[in-house]
XYZ file of C-alpha atoms in Angstrom:
393
model
C 91.021 110.077 113.085
C 88.930 113.005 112.633
C 84.995 112.518 111.754
C 85.110 113.156 107.984
C 88.036 110.903 107.176
C 87.208 107.317 105.593
C 88.024 104.248 107.632
C 89.812 102.007 105.333
C 89.331 98.173 106.220
C 90.872 95.209 104.421
C 89.309 91.656 104.575
C 91.958 88.816 104.624
C 91.230 85.163 104.593
C 91.286 82.104 102.473
C 88.772 81.351 99.722
C 85.463 79.891 100.995
C 85.726 82.134 104.570
C 82.783 84.295 103.509
C 84.802 87.712 102.899
C 82.716 88.941 100.251
C 79.497 88.176 101.867
C 80.909 89.593 105.074
C 81.619 92.823 103.310
C 77.989 93.026 102.057
C 76.772 92.541 105.446
C 78.944 95.346 107.101
C 77.829 97.583 104.140
C 74.085 96.581 104.206
C 73.760 95.635 100.671
C 74.809 93.605 97.440
C 78.063 95.444 96.931
C 80.301 92.553 96.293
C 80.024 89.379 93.884
C 79.450 86.385 96.007
C 80.648 83.021 94.384
C 79.438 80.120 96.317
C 82.021 77.665 94.685
C 85.345 76.608 96.229
C 86.944 78.848 93.750
C 88.574 82.197 94.655
C 85.169 84.193 95.557
C 86.735 87.607 94.348
C 89.291 86.936 91.793
C 90.136 90.500 91.567
C 90.664 93.109 94.282
C 87.409 95.473 94.767
C 87.202 98.600 97.035
C 83.793 100.089 97.886
C 83.117 103.224 99.897
C 79.918 103.641 101.628
C 78.132 105.808 104.535
C 77.372 102.929 107.437
C 76.008 104.349 110.947
C 77.386 107.653 110.278
C 80.954 106.543 109.177
C 82.363 106.655 105.704
C 83.832 102.965 105.173
C 86.058 101.783 102.663
C 85.868 98.168 102.572
C 88.615 96.417 100.287
C 87.606 92.600 99.495
C 90.747 90.604 98.647
C 91.172 87.544 96.324
C 92.243 84.259 97.671
C 95.820 85.738 98.614
C 96.239 82.541 100.569
C 95.195 80.143 98.533
C 97.687 77.508 97.622
C 96.228 76.831 94.073
C 97.118 80.119 92.985
C 100.615 80.840 91.607
C 102.533 83.695 93.171
C 102.662 85.553 89.760
C 98.818 85.494 89.387
C 98.528 87.087 92.561
C 100.962 90.080 92.215
C 98.593 92.273 90.305
C 96.240 91.896 92.897
C 98.386 92.438 95.722
C 99.570 95.548 94.095
C 95.812 96.593 93.441
C 95.034 96.293 97.024
C 98.165 98.220 98.230
C 97.118 101.113 95.975
C 93.367 101.037 97.235
C 94.188 101.045 100.738
C 97.324 103.528 100.564
C 98.564 105.166 102.974
C 97.560 102.127 104.680
C 94.378 100.304 106.368
C 92.958 101.334 109.737
C 91.790 97.870 110.129
C 92.258 94.487 108.898
C 89.267 91.991 109.129
C 90.885 88.478 109.649
C 88.019 86.166 108.394
C 87.382 82.665 109.438
C 84.778 80.386 109.681
C 83.032 78.932 112.735
C 84.720 75.327 112.149
C 87.843 73.382 113.354
C 90.938 75.585 113.055
C 93.745 73.584 111.584
C 97.439 73.933 110.688
C 96.159 75.362 107.193
C 94.353 78.214 108.891
C 97.335 78.732 111.120
C 99.315 78.720 107.747
C 97.371 81.620 106.568
C 97.740 83.745 109.678
C 101.576 83.290 109.485
C 101.153 84.528 105.707
C 99.383 87.468 106.372
C 101.828 88.274 108.888
C 104.830 87.459 106.220
C 103.005 89.892 103.642
C 102.199 92.811 106.004
C 104.765 92.021 109.035
C 103.514 91.044 112.665
C 102.381 94.865 113.441
C 99.369 94.148 111.474
C 97.789 92.490 114.489
C 97.811 95.636 116.167
C 95.139 96.760 113.659
C 93.628 93.300 113.113
C 89.973 91.891 114.267
C 89.138 88.101 114.038
C 85.575 88.041 112.600
C 84.157 84.602 112.347
C 81.263 83.981 109.718
C 78.918 80.865 109.478
C 77.491 81.916 112.924
C 74.789 79.111 112.469
C 77.305 76.642 113.474
C 77.990 78.057 116.766
C 76.340 75.711 119.320
C 73.198 76.642 120.843
C 73.877 79.412 123.789
C 77.374 79.541 123.233
C 78.798 82.795 122.345
C 82.216 83.235 120.088
C 84.553 83.801 123.161
C 83.659 80.356 124.444
C 84.173 78.959 120.883
C 87.699 80.768 120.782
C 88.785 79.600 124.088
C 88.317 75.877 122.897
C 91.162 75.745 120.716
C 94.688 76.829 121.691
C 95.596 78.137 118.114
C 92.505 80.359 117.999
C 93.022 81.558 121.213
C 96.481 82.503 120.884
C 95.593 84.404 117.375
C 92.569 86.279 119.196
C 94.957 87.147 122.088
C 97.423 88.720 119.546
C 94.875 90.533 118.191
C 94.044 92.383 121.531
C 91.234 89.696 122.217
C 89.031 91.424 119.601
C 86.797 88.695 118.002
C 83.196 89.073 116.462
C 80.913 86.826 115.059
C 78.109 87.246 112.103
C 76.033 84.834 109.990
C 75.788 86.209 106.428
C 72.551 83.846 105.464
C 70.452 83.072 108.577
C 70.756 85.797 110.934
C 69.415 88.840 109.195
C 65.773 88.604 110.351
C 66.749 86.709 114.054
C 64.930 88.274 117.021
C 67.546 86.877 119.274
C 69.822 89.849 120.513
C 73.148 87.998 119.854
C 72.329 86.116 116.813
C 71.400 89.190 114.815
C 73.590 90.621 112.077
C 72.207 94.136 112.656
C 73.573 93.880 116.289
C 76.546 92.176 115.506
C 77.582 94.455 112.836
C 77.096 97.648 115.182
C 78.930 95.924 117.832
C 81.833 95.277 115.522
C 81.833 98.846 114.153
C 81.896 100.221 117.687
C 84.935 97.908 118.535
C 86.740 99.264 115.424
C 86.075 102.800 116.731
C 87.564 102.056 119.832
C 90.595 100.282 118.394
C 91.162 103.275 115.947
C 90.989 105.633 118.941
C 93.619 103.602 120.758
C 95.914 103.797 117.731
C 95.486 107.673 117.974
C 93.770 107.408 114.640
C 96.873 106.014 112.763
C 96.703 103.389 110.219
C 98.778 100.344 109.367
C 101.590 101.324 107.068
C 105.092 100.697 105.756
C 107.605 102.282 103.241
C 105.954 100.567 100.033
C 102.497 102.140 101.221
C 103.922 105.399 101.815
C 105.777 105.483 98.634
C 102.471 104.448 97.002
C 100.588 107.165 98.571
C 103.448 109.766 97.814
C 103.126 108.893 93.979
C 99.143 109.001 94.288
C 99.503 112.413 95.714
C 101.945 113.492 92.929
C 99.378 112.068 90.254
C 96.493 113.791 91.834
C 98.111 117.353 91.469
C 98.536 116.410 87.895
C 94.843 115.272 87.428
C 93.428 118.567 88.988
C 94.971 120.498 86.100
C 93.468 118.172 83.614
C 89.607 119.430 84.120
C 86.802 120.131 86.464
C 86.753 117.157 88.534
C 85.645 116.085 91.969
C 88.078 115.407 94.716
C 86.772 111.704 94.418
C 87.211 111.465 90.881
C 90.648 112.578 90.902
C 91.734 110.511 93.454
C 90.423 107.382 91.480
C 92.033 108.515 88.482
C 95.279 109.159 90.349
C 94.858 105.371 91.717
C 94.091 103.982 88.253
C 97.414 105.557 86.601
C 99.824 104.621 89.862
C 98.507 100.982 89.627
C 99.191 101.028 85.908
C 102.717 102.008 86.673
C 103.194 99.630 89.343
C 102.094 96.814 87.051
C 104.723 97.810 84.565
C 107.439 98.010 86.873
C 106.573 94.700 88.438
C 106.508 93.162 85.038
C 109.982 94.521 84.250
C 111.501 93.820 87.628
C 109.977 90.430 87.836
C 111.499 89.417 84.120
C 114.668 90.822 85.076
C 115.014 88.896 88.304
C 114.256 85.689 86.846
C 116.524 86.073 83.562
C 119.128 87.610 85.395
C 119.332 84.655 87.715
C 119.510 82.557 84.677
C 121.891 84.313 82.738
C 124.166 85.169 85.653
C 124.749 81.154 85.815
C 125.166 81.023 81.897
C 127.882 83.645 82.595
C 129.440 81.903 85.184
C 129.527 78.739 83.124
C 131.184 80.349 80.242
C 133.718 82.109 82.603
C 134.714 78.867 84.349
C 134.302 76.120 81.606
C 137.949 75.435 81.177
C 138.409 75.385 85.291
C 138.211 71.476 85.552
C 139.766 70.812 81.958
C 142.564 68.521 82.692
C 144.301 69.588 79.413
C 144.572 73.023 80.768
C 147.383 73.646 83.518
C 145.633 76.613 84.903
C 145.899 76.579 88.794
C 142.659 77.303 90.795
C 143.933 80.620 91.941
C 143.999 81.708 88.405
C 140.244 80.836 87.786
C 139.564 83.108 91.196
C 141.675 86.020 89.529
C 139.489 85.416 86.359
C 136.237 85.599 88.040
C 137.227 88.641 90.021
C 138.063 90.026 86.220
C 134.291 88.981 85.077
C 132.930 90.590 88.490
C 134.626 93.698 87.464
C 132.774 94.104 84.464
C 129.590 95.594 86.366
C 129.115 97.133 89.674
C 126.512 94.430 90.553
C 128.697 91.800 89.016
C 131.824 93.069 91.213
C 130.185 91.554 94.208
C 129.516 88.404 92.730
C 133.132 88.201 91.084
C 134.664 88.757 94.441
C 132.594 86.259 96.005
C 132.704 83.669 93.342
C 136.483 84.259 93.097
C 136.952 83.857 96.853
C 135.058 80.653 96.842
C 136.966 79.344 93.773
C 140.242 80.355 95.693
C 139.056 78.176 98.644
C 137.976 75.372 96.401
C 134.365 75.746 96.664
C 131.848 73.474 95.197
C 130.526 74.855 91.685
C 127.168 75.000 92.970
C 127.857 77.492 95.556
C 129.690 79.731 92.878
C 126.467 79.018 90.607
C 124.282 80.366 93.469
C 126.820 83.459 94.073
C 126.314 84.403 90.288
C 122.477 83.662 90.149
C 121.984 85.684 92.963
C 123.796 88.657 91.707
C 122.463 88.079 88.188
C 118.989 88.454 89.540
C 119.745 91.702 91.385
C 121.271 92.996 88.147
C 118.193 91.895 86.366
C 115.915 93.573 88.637
C 117.809 96.801 87.934
C 117.766 96.481 84.079
C 113.977 95.605 84.531
C 113.347 98.807 86.518
C 114.942 100.833 83.990
C 113.419 98.971 80.951
C 109.855 99.638 82.703
C 110.177 103.399 82.799
C 109.790 103.750 78.980
C 107.402 100.875 78.501
C 103.431 101.506 78.204
C 102.218 97.795 79.321
C 103.341 95.118 81.353
C 103.933 92.904 78.234
C 106.088 95.777 76.422
C 108.142 95.965 79.885
C 108.699 92.137 80.009
C 109.546 91.980 76.149
C 111.908 94.891 76.847
C 113.633 93.571 79.960
C 114.262 90.472 78.119
C 116.056 91.824 75.295
C 118.204 94.193 77.487
C 119.115 91.244 79.981
C 119.992 88.926 77.530
C 122.313 91.680 75.550
C 123.882 92.643 78.805
C 124.558 88.666 79.721
C 126.214 88.232 76.205
C 128.391 91.308 76.787
C 129.719 89.751 80.155
C 130.070 86.538 78.491
C 132.520 88.028 75.824
C 134.328 89.939 78.625
C 134.551 86.532 80.545
C 136.029 84.764 77.755
C 138.344 87.488 76.891
C 139.763 87.551 80.565
C 140.060 83.758 80.524
C 141.715 83.622 77.165
C 144.351 86.402 78.345
C 145.265 84.149 81.511
C 145.566 81.231 79.381
C 147.220 83.049 76.096
C 148.571 86.648 76.930
C 148.829 87.359 72.971
C 145.341 86.316 72.207
C 142.734 88.622 70.450
C 139.818 89.844 72.180
C 136.510 89.204 70.984
C 136.335 92.510 69.636
C 139.485 92.105 67.648
C 138.075 88.893 66.040
C 134.525 88.695 64.313
C 132.163 88.349 67.250
C 129.837 85.175 67.173
C 126.806 84.882 69.342
C 127.382 83.012 72.663
C 123.582 83.195 73.702
C 120.930 81.970 71.430
């Protein structure tokens, strides 16, 4: 990492851990709004770039990614915003914890962090404790850590990197250890050492790299639009890419959900006669029908073959339904991605996807019924030959 490159830092932790206050303490000013209620301190992901101690720092403050009261759908836009802000990847993750009893809930937060970013994140992570005034007199943070096996294990996984800050009481403290200025400088020096040990590299993955590539392409477009500084170009490019990511997310998310639902609807329509005692059709014929149904689309072929094989083995209806739901979800994601290309807002992407997935499910259901009817009555007309009636409301 060269001297002119900005060090990107992402703060992670549950609501109430003091992330926003820590960001302000590091940057030396009220850059981020602090909410002292137990609701999420930062409802939206924010990024600020400031020069601190001769270093250019971009601090990315996150909402309560790990709060159990926030639905996943509500968090998705903020996760995408975080990814866009820190692309091609952060040099540092600060895992923010309070000086208090470390419970299973805190452990679950750590595991969720590793799930979101993979366990490689810990090579780039530093544990920072807030509310340092709760630390016993004469005690240093390493002693506190050693008293709890879970905390000790976490710090060890982070290369023994841990620091302490008190956002409220240590600003004018003359004690060298219990002094924010001293602790911030110690923290920044530790970050310099860690970044050097990582050869200046940042944490990255395929998604972050893909987003960075898209941002670079958008930067080239923005340069042709006017006389802008590189910083302005970067910000405009990130905003445009984030907009596209949100639209895609809306389309794909809607497609996955509706695809799974309509996949089961198609399956139900396809095998509705399977357990009808009045129909002298054997299980193997139902399996053949399922394969015919599956062959109506590339994604459906997988489910058709799976469901057909399961039906041929006498598998339970629920197992077959799961196969169709999964494949419907995959197909829905593809449809959602395609529909998002022409959409200009997340809402429009979701609405277009709803219509497209429903129409496709309607088509597959007609084909499923035709396949079944041909097995039962080879001379029967297809839905195209008869007056079509909607099978999905």
